[in-house]
Amino acid sequence: MSLPLRVAFAGTPEFAASALAAILDAGYSVPLVLTQPDRPAGRGMKLTPSPVKQLALARGLDVDQPEKLRTDEQRQRLAACEPDVLVVAAYGLILPAAVLQLPRYGCINIHASLLPRWRGAAPIHRAVEAGDAETGITIMQMDEGLDTGDMLLRRAIPIRPDDTTGTLHDKLAALGAECIVEALAALPGGTLSRTPQPAAGVTYANKIHRDEAAIDWTRPAADIERAVRAFNPFPVAVGSLRDTVIKVWAAEVVAVPAPDAAPGTVLAADAEGVVVACGAQALRLRELQRPGSRRFAAGEFLRGFPVCAGERFAVGGAQAG
């Protein structure tokens, strides 16, 4: 039996689909799902529905895919379903004031960071890249700013030294699903306290661009190792060796005395990995991939693409494929 709260939902990727599934499994009525229009994807670049749309259709829900929500016509279906609240998770569209004010309880957002740290588009990537010790989920009452609304609920989790954006995404998706169900249960009774975000500690998680994936070997090895984890599974860190763009899926810092070799120089290559000099210390590349092949552990990779000590990766210029 459905709970009395009518919950419209707006979201697009897998992170959002986890939350939608939890809301449905908790028994809430979801009269409408908003998601991004189908986009080209895969090798054939066929129009592909978002993970949220796929889940919504599988559960028999009504779906709307407006390009924007600026006009009354674009908002018509949302207004007609008369939601009590609109839950938003990685939707990808800016919500104008007319949408924020439409539901009785407004719009609440599932944000994958401990606000006010990492407002913006890529909070998971940036937390890993920065070497943060923890991150989490913030359920936020949306306003017209960029992730500036009052906090309703906040849960933290540690970031493990081996976490990638991929592994952390999955943990936060599960946590976000738990948190939104908890928040919805408390919403009608008014037991959620609205806490303004502090002015101190604000950072912005800028959108990830492919050109960031090119490894700058003049940086310290620890910085590069974090970037490798941050860009796994997208866009994947890359280096260029013998004019071949090599994706680096996993790496570890090697504590070595300051080498005479220039940054980017291969110091060793064996089954344990390809050791490359960096601006400080060195990095052992443990899992690699070359064009037209799949990703391999270093030993297997080297059987198909031998690498010798003394060779040098290009410093800058490699582009993600």
PDB file of C-alpha atoms in Angstrom:
ATOM      1  CA  MET A   1       0.000   0.000   0.000  1.00  0.00           C
ATOM      2  CA  SER A   2       1.400   3.375  -1.011  1.00  0.00           C
ATOM      3  CA  LEU A   3       2.257   5.946   1.638  1.00  0.00           C
ATOM      4  CA  PRO A   4       0.240   9.186   1.392  1.00  0.00           C
ATOM      5  CA  LEU A   5       3.140  11.410   0.301  1.00  0.00           C
ATOM      6  CA  ARG A   6       3.190  11.913  -3.491  1.00  0.00           C
ATOM      7  CA  VAL A   7       6.843  11.990  -4.547  1.00  0.00           C
ATOM      8  CA  ALA A   8       7.781  13.222  -8.007  1.00  0.00           C
ATOM      9  CA  PHE A   9      11.357  12.341  -8.944  1.00  0.00           C
ATOM     10  CA  ALA A  10      13.976  14.002 -11.150  1.00  0.00           C
ATOM     11  CA  GLY A  11      17.242  12.241 -11.937  1.00  0.00           C
ATOM     12  CA  THR A  12      19.281  10.677 -14.712  1.00  0.00           C
ATOM     13  CA  PRO A  13      22.270   8.356 -13.954  1.00  0.00           C
ATOM     14  CA  GLU A  14      22.715   5.172 -11.912  1.00  0.00           C
ATOM     15  CA  PHE A  15      23.247   7.195  -8.732  1.00  0.00           C
ATOM     16  CA  ALA A  16      19.715   8.583  -9.102  1.00  0.00           C
ATOM     17  CA  ALA A  17      18.228   5.234 -10.114  1.00  0.00           C
ATOM     18  CA  SER A  18      19.332   3.748  -6.779  1.00  0.00           C
ATOM     19  CA  ALA A  19      17.395   6.455  -4.947  1.00  0.00           C
ATOM     20  CA  LEU A  20      14.286   6.032  -7.094  1.00  0.00           C
ATOM     21  CA  ALA A  21      14.278   2.282  -6.475  1.00  0.00           C
ATOM     22  CA  ALA A  22      14.519   2.836  -2.720  1.00  0.00           C
ATOM     23  CA  ILE A  23      11.642   5.340  -2.765  1.00  0.00           C
ATOM     24  CA  LEU A  24       9.460   2.888  -4.660  1.00  0.00           C
ATOM     25  CA  ASP A  25      10.457  -0.037  -2.455  1.00  0.00           C
ATOM     26  CA  ALA A  26       9.517   2.028   0.604  1.00  0.00           C
ATOM     27  CA  GLY A  27       5.974   2.246  -0.751  1.00  0.00           C
ATOM     28  CA  TYR A  28       5.773   5.855  -1.888  1.00  0.00           C
ATOM     29  CA  SER A  29       3.534   6.889  -4.770  1.00  0.00           C
ATOM     30  CA  VAL A  30       5.633   8.333  -7.611  1.00  0.00           C
ATOM     31  CA  PRO A  31       3.225   9.993 -10.055  1.00  0.00           C
ATOM     32  CA  LEU A  32       5.924  11.280 -12.431  1.00  0.00           C
ATOM     33  CA  VAL A  33       9.611  10.797 -13.180  1.00  0.00           C
ATOM     34  CA  LEU A  34      11.637  13.519 -14.905  1.00  0.00           C
ATOM     35  CA  THR A  35      14.856  12.554 -16.620  1.00  0.00           C
ATOM     36  CA  GLN A  36      17.153  13.813 -19.361  1.00  0.00           C
ATOM     37  CA  PRO A  37      16.208  13.168 -23.001  1.00  0.00           C
ATOM     38  CA  ASP A  38      17.654   9.989 -24.510  1.00  0.00           C
ATOM     39  CA  ARG A  39      21.277  10.518 -25.605  1.00  0.00           C
ATOM     40  CA  PRO A  40      23.545   8.734 -28.112  1.00  0.00           C
ATOM     41  CA  ALA A  41      25.700   6.118 -26.384  1.00  0.00           C
ATOM     42  CA  GLY A  42      27.848   3.071 -27.125  1.00  0.00           C
ATOM     43  CA  ARG A  43      29.828   2.199 -30.223  1.00  0.00           C
ATOM     44  CA  GLY A  44      26.818   2.619 -32.464  1.00  0.00           C
ATOM     45  CA  MET A  45      25.865   5.927 -30.783  1.00  0.00           C
ATOM     46  CA  LYS A  46      22.240   4.827 -30.609  1.00  0.00           C
ATOM     47  CA  LEU A  47      19.763   6.888 -28.640  1.00  0.00           C
ATOM     48  CA  THR A  48      19.772   5.320 -25.189  1.00  0.00           C
ATOM     49  CA  PRO A  49      17.398   5.975 -22.289  1.00  0.00           C
ATOM     50  CA  SER A  50      18.934   7.011 -18.970  1.00  0.00           C
ATOM     51  CA  PRO A  51      19.202   4.484 -16.120  1.00  0.00           C
ATOM     52  CA  VAL A  52      16.403   6.366 -14.345  1.00  0.00           C
ATOM     53  CA  LYS A  53      14.126   6.117 -17.380  1.00  0.00           C
ATOM     54  CA  GLN A  54      14.854   2.422 -17.766  1.00  0.00           C
ATOM     55  CA  LEU A  55      13.942   1.786 -14.129  1.00  0.00           C
ATOM     56  CA  ALA A  56      10.844   3.985 -14.291  1.00  0.00           C
ATOM     57  CA  LEU A  57       9.487   2.218 -17.358  1.00  0.00           C
ATOM     58  CA  ALA A  58      10.232  -1.174 -15.834  1.00  0.00           C
ATOM     59  CA  ARG A  59       8.191  -0.145 -12.766  1.00  0.00           C
ATOM     60  CA  GLY A  60       5.328   1.202 -14.884  1.00  0.00           C
ATOM     61  CA  LEU A  61       5.848   4.889 -14.011  1.00  0.00           C
ATOM     62  CA  ASP A  62       5.028   7.919 -16.141  1.00  0.00           C
ATOM     63  CA  VAL A  63       8.149   9.578 -17.557  1.00  0.00           C
ATOM     64  CA  ASP A  64       8.682  13.110 -18.887  1.00  0.00           C
ATOM     65  CA  GLN A  65      11.872  14.237 -20.627  1.00  0.00           C
ATOM     66  CA  PRO A  66      11.744  18.000 -21.187  1.00  0.00           C
ATOM     67  CA  GLU A  67      14.839  19.711 -22.610  1.00  0.00           C
ATOM     68  CA  LYS A  68      14.365  22.528 -20.068  1.00  0.00           C
ATOM     69  CA  LEU A  69      11.854  23.522 -17.384  1.00  0.00           C
ATOM     70  CA  ARG A  70      11.654  27.211 -18.162  1.00  0.00           C
ATOM     71  CA  THR A  71       8.148  27.474 -19.624  1.00  0.00           C
ATOM     72  CA  ASP A  72       4.688  26.591 -18.347  1.00  0.00           C
ATOM     73  CA  GLU A  73       4.384  24.091 -21.188  1.00  0.00           C
ATOM     74  CA  GLN A  74       7.607  22.326 -20.185  1.00  0.00           C
ATOM     75  CA  ARG A  75       6.405  22.182 -16.569  1.00  0.00           C
ATOM     76  CA  GLN A  76       2.852  21.161 -17.428  1.00  0.00           C
ATOM     77  CA  ARG A  77       3.081  17.454 -16.594  1.00  0.00           C
ATOM     78  CA  LEU A  78       4.919  18.096 -13.338  1.00  0.00           C
ATOM     79  CA  ALA A  79       2.311  20.638 -12.242  1.00  0.00           C
ATOM     80  CA  ALA A  80      -0.559  18.358 -13.282  1.00  0.00           C
ATOM     81  CA  CYS A  81       0.615  15.466 -11.094  1.00  0.00           C
ATOM     82  CA  GLU A  82       0.435  17.713  -7.983  1.00  0.00           C
ATOM     83  CA  PRO A  83       3.403  16.259  -6.086  1.00  0.00           C
ATOM     84  CA  ASP A  84       3.883  16.890  -2.384  1.00  0.00           C
ATOM     85  CA  VAL A  85       7.640  16.942  -2.914  1.00  0.00           C
ATOM     86  CA  LEU A  86      10.092  16.683  -5.805  1.00  0.00           C
ATOM     87  CA  VAL A  87      13.181  14.595  -5.055  1.00  0.00           C
ATOM     88  CA  VAL A  88      16.155  15.540  -7.228  1.00  0.00           C
ATOM     89  CA  ALA A  89      19.304  13.437  -7.718  1.00  0.00           C
ATOM     90  CA  ALA A  90      21.894  14.209 -10.411  1.00  0.00           C
ATOM     91  CA  TYR A  91      19.163  15.406 -12.756  1.00  0.00           C
ATOM     92  CA  GLY A  92      21.310  17.655 -14.940  1.00  0.00           C
ATOM     93  CA  LEU A  93      18.830  20.512 -15.421  1.00  0.00           C
ATOM     94  CA  ILE A  94      18.604  23.772 -13.499  1.00  0.00           C
ATOM     95  CA  LEU A  95      15.291  24.076 -11.656  1.00  0.00           C
ATOM     96  CA  PRO A  96      13.758  27.555 -11.933  1.00  0.00           C
ATOM     97  CA  ALA A  97      11.918  29.183  -9.045  1.00  0.00           C
ATOM     98  CA  ALA A  98       8.549  28.117 -10.502  1.00  0.00           C
ATOM     99  CA  VAL A  99       9.549  24.459 -10.063  1.00  0.00           C
ATOM    100  CA  LEU A 100      11.114  24.940  -6.628  1.00  0.00           C
ATOM    101  CA  GLN A 101       7.878  26.476  -5.360  1.00  0.00           C
ATOM    102  CA  LEU A 102       5.500  24.011  -7.016  1.00  0.00           C
ATOM    103  CA  PRO A 103       5.395  21.086  -4.519  1.00  0.00           C
ATOM    104  CA  ARG A 104       3.957  21.566  -1.035  1.00  0.00           C
ATOM    105  CA  TYR A 105       7.285  20.622   0.591  1.00  0.00           C
ATOM    106  CA  GLY A 106       9.426  22.096  -2.161  1.00  0.00           C
ATOM    107  CA  CYS A 107      12.299  20.242  -3.817  1.00  0.00           C
ATOM    108  CA  ILE A 108      14.907  18.231  -1.922  1.00  0.00           C
ATOM    109  CA  ASN A 109      18.215  17.150  -3.376  1.00  0.00           C
ATOM    110  CA  ILE A 110      20.429  14.128  -2.741  1.00  0.00           C
ATOM    111  CA  HIS A 111      23.963  15.524  -2.980  1.00  0.00           C
ATOM    112  CA  ALA A 112      27.039  13.282  -2.910  1.00  0.00           C
ATOM    113  CA  SER A 113      29.214  15.323  -0.568  1.00  0.00           C
ATOM    114  CA  LEU A 114      29.285  16.802   2.910  1.00  0.00           C
ATOM    115  CA  LEU A 115      28.110  20.273   2.005  1.00  0.00           C
ATOM    116  CA  PRO A 116      29.330  22.967   1.799  1.00  0.00           C
ATOM    117  CA  ARG A 117      32.410  21.078   0.594  1.00  0.00           C
ATOM    118  CA  TRP A 118      32.192  20.099  -3.078  1.00  0.00           C
ATOM    119  CA  ARG A 119      29.171  21.935  -4.333  1.00  0.00           C
ATOM    120  CA  GLY A 120      28.712  21.381  -8.044  1.00  0.00           C
ATOM    121  CA  ALA A 121      28.875  18.768 -10.749  1.00  0.00           C
ATOM    122  CA  ALA A 122      31.578  16.259  -9.759  1.00  0.00           C
ATOM    123  CA  PRO A 123      31.754  15.943  -5.967  1.00  0.00           C
ATOM    124  CA  ILE A 124      32.857  12.295  -5.915  1.00  0.00           C
ATOM    125  CA  HIS A 125      35.718  12.772  -8.389  1.00  0.00           C
ATOM    126  CA  ARG A 126      36.973  15.879  -6.612  1.00  0.00           C
ATOM    127  CA  ALA A 127      36.860  14.348  -3.133  1.00  0.00           C
ATOM    128  CA  VAL A 128      39.058  11.439  -4.278  1.00  0.00           C
ATOM    129  CA  GLU A 129      41.369  13.712  -6.263  1.00  0.00           C
ATOM    130  CA  ALA A 130      41.859  16.033  -3.285  1.00  0.00           C
ATOM    131  CA  GLY A 131      42.669  13.184  -0.916  1.00  0.00           C
ATOM    132  CA  ASP A 132      39.738  13.872   1.427  1.00  0.00           C
ATOM    133  CA  ALA A 133      39.517  11.558   4.416  1.00  0.00           C
ATOM    134  CA  GLU A 134      35.736  11.402   4.276  1.00  0.00           C
ATOM    135  CA  THR A 135      32.720  12.313   2.215  1.00  0.00           C
ATOM    136  CA  GLY A 136      29.037  11.506   2.437  1.00  0.00           C
ATOM    137  CA  ILE A 137      25.484  12.425   1.546  1.00  0.00           C
ATOM    138  CA  THR A 138      23.669  15.670   2.232  1.00  0.00           C
ATOM    139  CA  ILE A 139      19.897  15.858   1.809  1.00  0.00           C
ATOM    140  CA  MET A 140      19.312  19.515   0.990  1.00  0.00           C
ATOM    141  CA  GLN A 141      16.284  21.773   0.642  1.00  0.00           C
ATOM    142  CA  MET A 142      16.849  23.275  -2.787  1.00  0.00           C
ATOM    143  CA  ASP A 143      16.965  26.994  -3.447  1.00  0.00           C
ATOM    144  CA  GLU A 144      17.970  28.960  -6.536  1.00  0.00           C
ATOM    145  CA  GLY A 145      21.704  28.798  -5.766  1.00  0.00           C
ATOM    146  CA  LEU A 146      24.221  26.107  -6.758  1.00  0.00           C
ATOM    147  CA  ASP A 147      23.865  23.563  -3.941  1.00  0.00           C
ATOM    148  CA  THR A 148      23.414  26.378  -1.414  1.00  0.00           C
ATOM    149  CA  GLY A 149      20.156  25.309   0.256  1.00  0.00           C
ATOM    150  CA  ASP A 150      19.589  24.380   3.888  1.00  0.00           C
ATOM    151  CA  MET A 151      20.777  20.953   4.998  1.00  0.00           C
ATOM    152  CA  LEU A 152      18.101  18.534   6.184  1.00  0.00           C
ATOM    153  CA  LEU A 153      20.149  15.394   6.812  1.00  0.00           C
ATOM    154  CA  ARG A 154      23.855  14.575   6.582  1.00  0.00           C
ATOM    155  CA  ARG A 155      25.690  11.219   6.736  1.00  0.00           C
ATOM    156  CA  ALA A 156      29.444  10.727   6.465  1.00  0.00           C
ATOM    157  CA  ILE A 157      31.540   7.774   5.315  1.00  0.00           C
ATOM    158  CA  PRO A 158      35.336   7.385   5.158  1.00  0.00           C
ATOM    159  CA  ILE A 159      37.213   7.399   1.868  1.00  0.00           C
ATOM    160  CA  ARG A 160      39.497   4.374   1.827  1.00  0.00           C
ATOM    161  CA  PRO A 161      43.037   4.682   0.423  1.00  0.00           C
ATOM    162  CA  ASP A 162      42.075   2.302  -2.411  1.00  0.00           C
ATOM    163  CA  ASP A 163      38.714   3.909  -3.237  1.00  0.00           C
ATOM    164  CA  THR A 164      38.166   4.989  -6.810  1.00  0.00           C
ATOM    165  CA  THR A 165      35.397   7.236  -8.034  1.00  0.00           C
ATOM    166  CA  GLY A 166      33.654   4.036  -9.139  1.00  0.00           C
ATOM    167  CA  THR A 167      33.760   2.296  -5.760  1.00  0.00           C
ATOM    168  CA  LEU A 168      32.897   5.469  -3.861  1.00  0.00           C
ATOM    169  CA  HIS A 169      30.016   6.201  -6.241  1.00  0.00           C
ATOM    170  CA  ASP A 170      28.440   2.841  -5.427  1.00  0.00           C
ATOM    171  CA  LYS A 171      28.788   3.387  -1.665  1.00  0.00           C
ATOM    172  CA  LEU A 172      27.289   6.869  -1.886  1.00  0.00           C
ATOM    173  CA  ALA A 173      24.465   5.727  -4.149  1.00  0.00           C
ATOM    174  CA  ALA A 174      23.456   3.164  -1.528  1.00  0.00           C
ATOM    175  CA  LEU A 175      23.820   5.702   1.284  1.00  0.00           C
ATOM    176  CA  GLY A 176      21.855   8.308  -0.656  1.00  0.00           C
ATOM    177  CA  ALA A 177      19.035   5.820  -1.166  1.00  0.00           C
ATOM    178  CA  GLU A 178      18.899   5.148   2.586  1.00  0.00           C
ATOM    179  CA  CYS A 179      19.031   8.835   3.450  1.00  0.00           C
ATOM    180  CA  ILE A 180      16.246   9.948   1.120  1.00  0.00           C
ATOM    181  CA  VAL A 181      13.854   7.323   2.489  1.00  0.00           C
ATOM    182  CA  GLU A 182      14.701   8.481   6.016  1.00  0.00           C
ATOM    183  CA  ALA A 183      14.158  12.117   5.038  1.00  0.00           C
ATOM    184  CA  LEU A 184      10.824  11.447   3.327  1.00  0.00           C
ATOM    185  CA  ALA A 185       9.556   9.596   6.378  1.00  0.00           C
ATOM    186  CA  ALA A 186      10.312  12.625   8.561  1.00  0.00           C
ATOM    187  CA  LEU A 187       9.127  15.275   6.101  1.00  0.00           C
ATOM    188  CA  PRO A 188       5.363  15.374   6.852  1.00  0.00           C
ATOM    189  CA  GLY A 189       5.894  15.545  10.611  1.00  0.00           C
ATOM    190  CA  GLY A 190       8.264  18.496  10.353  1.00  0.00           C
ATOM    191  CA  THR A 191      10.962  16.701  12.352  1.00  0.00           C
ATOM    192  CA  LEU A 192      13.750  17.453   9.865  1.00  0.00           C
ATOM    193  CA  SER A 193      15.740  20.425  11.104  1.00  0.00           C
ATOM    194  CA  ARG A 194      16.821  22.914   8.428  1.00  0.00           C
ATOM    195  CA  THR A 195      20.436  23.909   8.998  1.00  0.00           C
ATOM    196  CA  PRO A 196      21.912  26.703   6.869  1.00  0.00           C
ATOM    197  CA  GLN A 197      25.220  25.807   5.290  1.00  0.00           C
ATOM    198  CA  PRO A 198      28.203  27.488   6.957  1.00  0.00           C
ATOM    199  CA  ALA A 199      30.039  30.153   5.002  1.00  0.00           C
ATOM    200  CA  ALA A 200      33.396  28.555   5.847  1.00  0.00           C
ATOM    201  CA  GLY A 201      34.652  25.512   3.966  1.00  0.00           C
ATOM    202  CA  VAL A 202      32.893  26.093   0.645  1.00  0.00           C
ATOM    203  CA  THR A 203      34.561  24.381  -2.319  1.00  0.00           C
ATOM    204  CA  TYR A 204      33.360  23.741  -5.855  1.00  0.00           C
ATOM    205  CA  ALA A 205      33.516  20.444  -7.723  1.00  0.00           C
ATOM    206  CA  ASN A 206      33.965  21.553 -11.304  1.00  0.00           C
ATOM    207  CA  LYS A 207      32.785  19.291 -14.101  1.00  0.00           C
ATOM    208  CA  ILE A 208      35.325  16.690 -15.220  1.00  0.00           C
ATOM    209  CA  HIS A 209      36.906  17.319 -18.624  1.00  0.00           C
ATOM    210  CA  ARG A 210      38.721  14.695 -20.676  1.00  0.00           C
ATOM    211  CA  ASP A 211      41.853  16.804 -20.983  1.00  0.00           C
ATOM    212  CA  GLU A 212      42.340  16.515 -17.205  1.00  0.00           C
ATOM    213  CA  ALA A 213      43.089  12.826 -17.710  1.00  0.00           C
ATOM    214  CA  ALA A 214      46.523  13.503 -19.246  1.00  0.00           C
ATOM    215  CA  ILE A 215      49.102  12.670 -16.571  1.00  0.00           C
ATOM    216  CA  ASP A 216      51.531  15.443 -15.725  1.00  0.00           C
ATOM    217  CA  TRP A 217      54.581  13.493 -14.608  1.00  0.00           C
ATOM    218  CA  THR A 218      56.189  16.620 -13.098  1.00  0.00           C
ATOM    219  CA  ARG A 219      53.608  16.442 -10.279  1.00  0.00           C
ATOM    220  CA  PRO A 220      54.335  14.445  -7.112  1.00  0.00           C
ATOM    221  CA  ALA A 221      53.555  10.745  -7.380  1.00  0.00           C
ATOM    222  CA  ALA A 222      50.988  10.978  -4.573  1.00  0.00           C
ATOM    223  CA  ASP A 223      49.010  13.602  -6.519  1.00  0.00           C
ATOM    224  CA  ILE A 224      49.048  11.478  -9.660  1.00  0.00           C
ATOM    225  CA  GLU A 225      47.985   8.349  -7.761  1.00  0.00           C
ATOM    226  CA  ARG A 226      44.940  10.175  -6.424  1.00  0.00           C
ATOM    227  CA  ALA A 227      44.121  11.419  -9.916  1.00  0.00           C
ATOM    228  CA  VAL A 228      44.314   7.843 -11.253  1.00  0.00           C
ATOM    229  CA  ARG A 229      41.725   6.769  -8.676  1.00  0.00           C
ATOM    230  CA  ALA A 230      39.621   9.872  -9.209  1.00  0.00           C
ATOM    231  CA  PHE A 231      39.430   9.306 -12.979  1.00  0.00           C
ATOM    232  CA  ASN A 232      38.534   5.609 -12.670  1.00  0.00           C
ATOM    233  CA  PRO A 233      36.169   4.725 -14.352  1.00  0.00           C
ATOM    234  CA  PHE A 234      35.902   8.058 -16.226  1.00  0.00           C
ATOM    235  CA  PRO A 235      37.683   9.601 -18.010  1.00  0.00           C
ATOM    236  CA  VAL A 236      40.650   7.313 -17.036  1.00  0.00           C
ATOM    237  CA  ALA A 237      44.140   8.742 -16.549  1.00  0.00           C
ATOM    238  CA  VAL A 238      46.378   8.465 -19.607  1.00  0.00           C
ATOM    239  CA  GLY A 239      50.035   8.711 -20.509  1.00  0.00           C
ATOM    240  CA  SER A 240      51.716   8.689 -23.909  1.00  0.00           C
ATOM    241  CA  LEU A 241      54.632   6.356 -24.634  1.00  0.00           C
ATOM    242  CA  ARG A 242      56.077   5.857 -28.121  1.00  0.00           C
ATOM    243  CA  ASP A 243      53.133   7.856 -29.509  1.00  0.00           C
ATOM    244  CA  THR A 244      50.736   5.344 -27.963  1.00  0.00           C
ATOM    245  CA  VAL A 245      48.099   6.594 -25.525  1.00  0.00           C
ATOM    246  CA  ILE A 246      48.066   4.237 -22.538  1.00  0.00           C
ATOM    247  CA  LYS A 247      45.253   4.275 -20.011  1.00  0.00           C
ATOM    248  CA  VAL A 248      46.320   3.870 -16.391  1.00  0.00           C
ATOM    249  CA  TRP A 249      43.610   2.190 -14.305  1.00  0.00           C
ATOM    250  CA  ALA A 250      45.555   1.558 -11.101  1.00  0.00           C
ATOM    251  CA  ALA A 251      48.826   2.771  -9.633  1.00  0.00           C
ATOM    252  CA  GLU A 252      50.700   3.075  -6.360  1.00  0.00           C
ATOM    253  CA  VAL A 253      53.356   5.408  -4.987  1.00  0.00           C
ATOM    254  CA  VAL A 254      56.894   4.032  -4.796  1.00  0.00           C
ATOM    255  CA  ALA A 255      59.101   5.632  -2.159  1.00  0.00           C
ATOM    256  CA  VAL A 256      62.414   6.104  -3.944  1.00  0.00           C
ATOM    257  CA  PRO A 257      65.247   8.565  -3.450  1.00  0.00           C
ATOM    258  CA  ALA A 258      65.004  11.557  -5.765  1.00  0.00           C
ATOM    259  CA  PRO A 259      65.946   9.955  -9.104  1.00  0.00           C
ATOM    260  CA  ASP A 260      68.310  11.607 -11.555  1.00  0.00           C
ATOM    261  CA  ALA A 261      65.876  10.624 -14.297  1.00  0.00           C
ATOM    262  CA  ALA A 262      63.532  13.271 -15.647  1.00  0.00           C
ATOM    263  CA  PRO A 263      59.829  13.042 -14.811  1.00  0.00           C
ATOM    264  CA  GLY A 264      58.113  10.513 -17.075  1.00  0.00           C
ATOM    265  CA  THR A 265      61.183   8.276 -17.337  1.00  0.00           C
ATOM    266  CA  VAL A 266      60.605   4.544 -16.868  1.00  0.00           C
ATOM    267  CA  LEU A 267      62.792   3.328 -13.986  1.00  0.00           C
ATOM    268  CA  ALA A 268      61.741  -0.330 -14.100  1.00  0.00           C
ATOM    269  CA  ALA A 269      59.191  -2.567 -15.801  1.00  0.00           C
ATOM    270  CA  ASP A 270      58.304  -6.046 -14.572  1.00  0.00           C
ATOM    271  CA  ALA A 271      55.338  -8.137 -13.489  1.00  0.00           C
ATOM    272  CA  GLU A 272      54.802  -5.864 -10.479  1.00  0.00           C
ATOM    273  CA  GLY A 273      54.320  -2.798 -12.640  1.00  0.00           C
ATOM    274  CA  VAL A 274      55.889  -0.043 -14.682  1.00  0.00           C
ATOM    275  CA  VAL A 275      57.743   2.357 -12.366  1.00  0.00           C
ATOM    276  CA  VAL A 276      57.837   5.929 -13.648  1.00  0.00           C
ATOM    277  CA  ALA A 277      59.763   8.883 -12.218  1.00  0.00           C
ATOM    278  CA  CYS A 278      57.583  11.782 -11.092  1.00  0.00           C
ATOM    279  CA  GLY A 279      58.202  15.277  -9.795  1.00  0.00           C
ATOM    280  CA  ALA A 280      58.552  13.706  -6.340  1.00  0.00           C
ATOM    281  CA  GLN A 281      59.076   9.974  -5.784  1.00  0.00           C
ATOM    282  CA  ALA A 282      57.818   7.532  -8.422  1.00  0.00           C
ATOM    283  CA  LEU A 283      54.634   5.788  -9.467  1.00  0.00           C
ATOM    284  CA  ARG A 284      54.168   2.080 -10.163  1.00  0.00           C
ATOM    285  CA  LEU A 285      51.552   1.576 -12.877  1.00  0.00           C
ATOM    286  CA  ARG A 286      49.786  -1.659 -11.953  1.00  0.00           C
ATOM    287  CA  GLU A 287      46.911  -1.893 -14.441  1.00  0.00           C
ATOM    288  CA  LEU A 288      47.136  -0.552 -17.979  1.00  0.00           C
ATOM    289  CA  GLN A 289      45.352  -0.559 -21.313  1.00  0.00           C
ATOM    290  CA  ARG A 290      46.432   0.325 -24.831  1.00  0.00           C
ATOM    291  CA  PRO A 291      44.153   1.204 -27.764  1.00  0.00           C
ATOM    292  CA  GLY A 292      42.165  -1.682 -29.184  1.00  0.00           C
ATOM    293  CA  SER A 293      42.859  -3.919 -26.201  1.00  0.00           C
ATOM    294  CA  ARG A 294      41.339  -4.540 -22.801  1.00  0.00           C
ATOM    295  CA  ARG A 295      42.843  -3.529 -19.481  1.00  0.00           C
ATOM    296  CA  PHE A 296      45.518  -5.833 -18.074  1.00  0.00           C
ATOM    297  CA  ALA A 297      47.611  -6.231 -14.961  1.00  0.00           C
ATOM    298  CA  ALA A 298      51.115  -4.949 -15.643  1.00  0.00           C
ATOM    299  CA  GLY A 299      52.759  -8.322 -16.265  1.00  0.00           C
ATOM    300  CA  GLU A 300      50.254  -9.344 -18.932  1.00  0.00           C
ATOM    301  CA  PHE A 301      50.251  -5.853 -20.433  1.00  0.00           C
ATOM    302  CA  LEU A 302      54.041  -5.958 -20.860  1.00  0.00           C
ATOM    303  CA  ARG A 303      53.854  -9.236 -22.777  1.00  0.00           C
ATOM    304  CA  GLY A 304      51.888  -7.456 -25.489  1.00  0.00           C
ATOM    305  CA  PHE A 305      53.575  -4.066 -25.154  1.00  0.00           C
ATOM    306  CA  PRO A 306      57.154  -4.392 -23.844  1.00  0.00           C
ATOM    307  CA  VAL A 307      58.500  -1.386 -21.972  1.00  0.00           C
ATOM    308  CA  CYS A 308      62.154  -0.863 -21.051  1.00  0.00           C
ATOM    309  CA  ALA A 309      63.849   1.197 -18.363  1.00  0.00           C
ATOM    310  CA  GLY A 310      65.077   4.484 -19.803  1.00  0.00           C
ATOM    311  CA  GLU A 311      62.064   5.054 -22.050  1.00  0.00           C
ATOM    312  CA  ARG A 312      60.131   8.182 -21.284  1.00  0.00           C
ATOM    313  CA  PHE A 313      56.433   9.040 -21.223  1.00  0.00           C
ATOM    314  CA  ALA A 314      55.558  12.350 -22.821  1.00  0.00           C
ATOM    315  CA  VAL A 315      55.138  15.110 -20.247  1.00  0.00           C
ATOM    316  CA  GLY A 316      51.659  16.458 -21.020  1.00  0.00           C
ATOM    317  CA  GLY A 317      49.910  16.129 -24.354  1.00  0.00           C
ATOM    318  CA  ALA A 318      48.356  12.672 -24.009  1.00  0.00           C
ATOM    319  CA  GLN A 319      44.631  12.820 -24.601  1.00  0.00           C
ATOM    320  CA  ALA A 320      41.959  10.486 -23.320  1.00  0.00           C
ATOM    321  CA  GLY A 321      40.345   8.397 -25.999  1.00  0.00           C
TER     322      GLY A 321
END
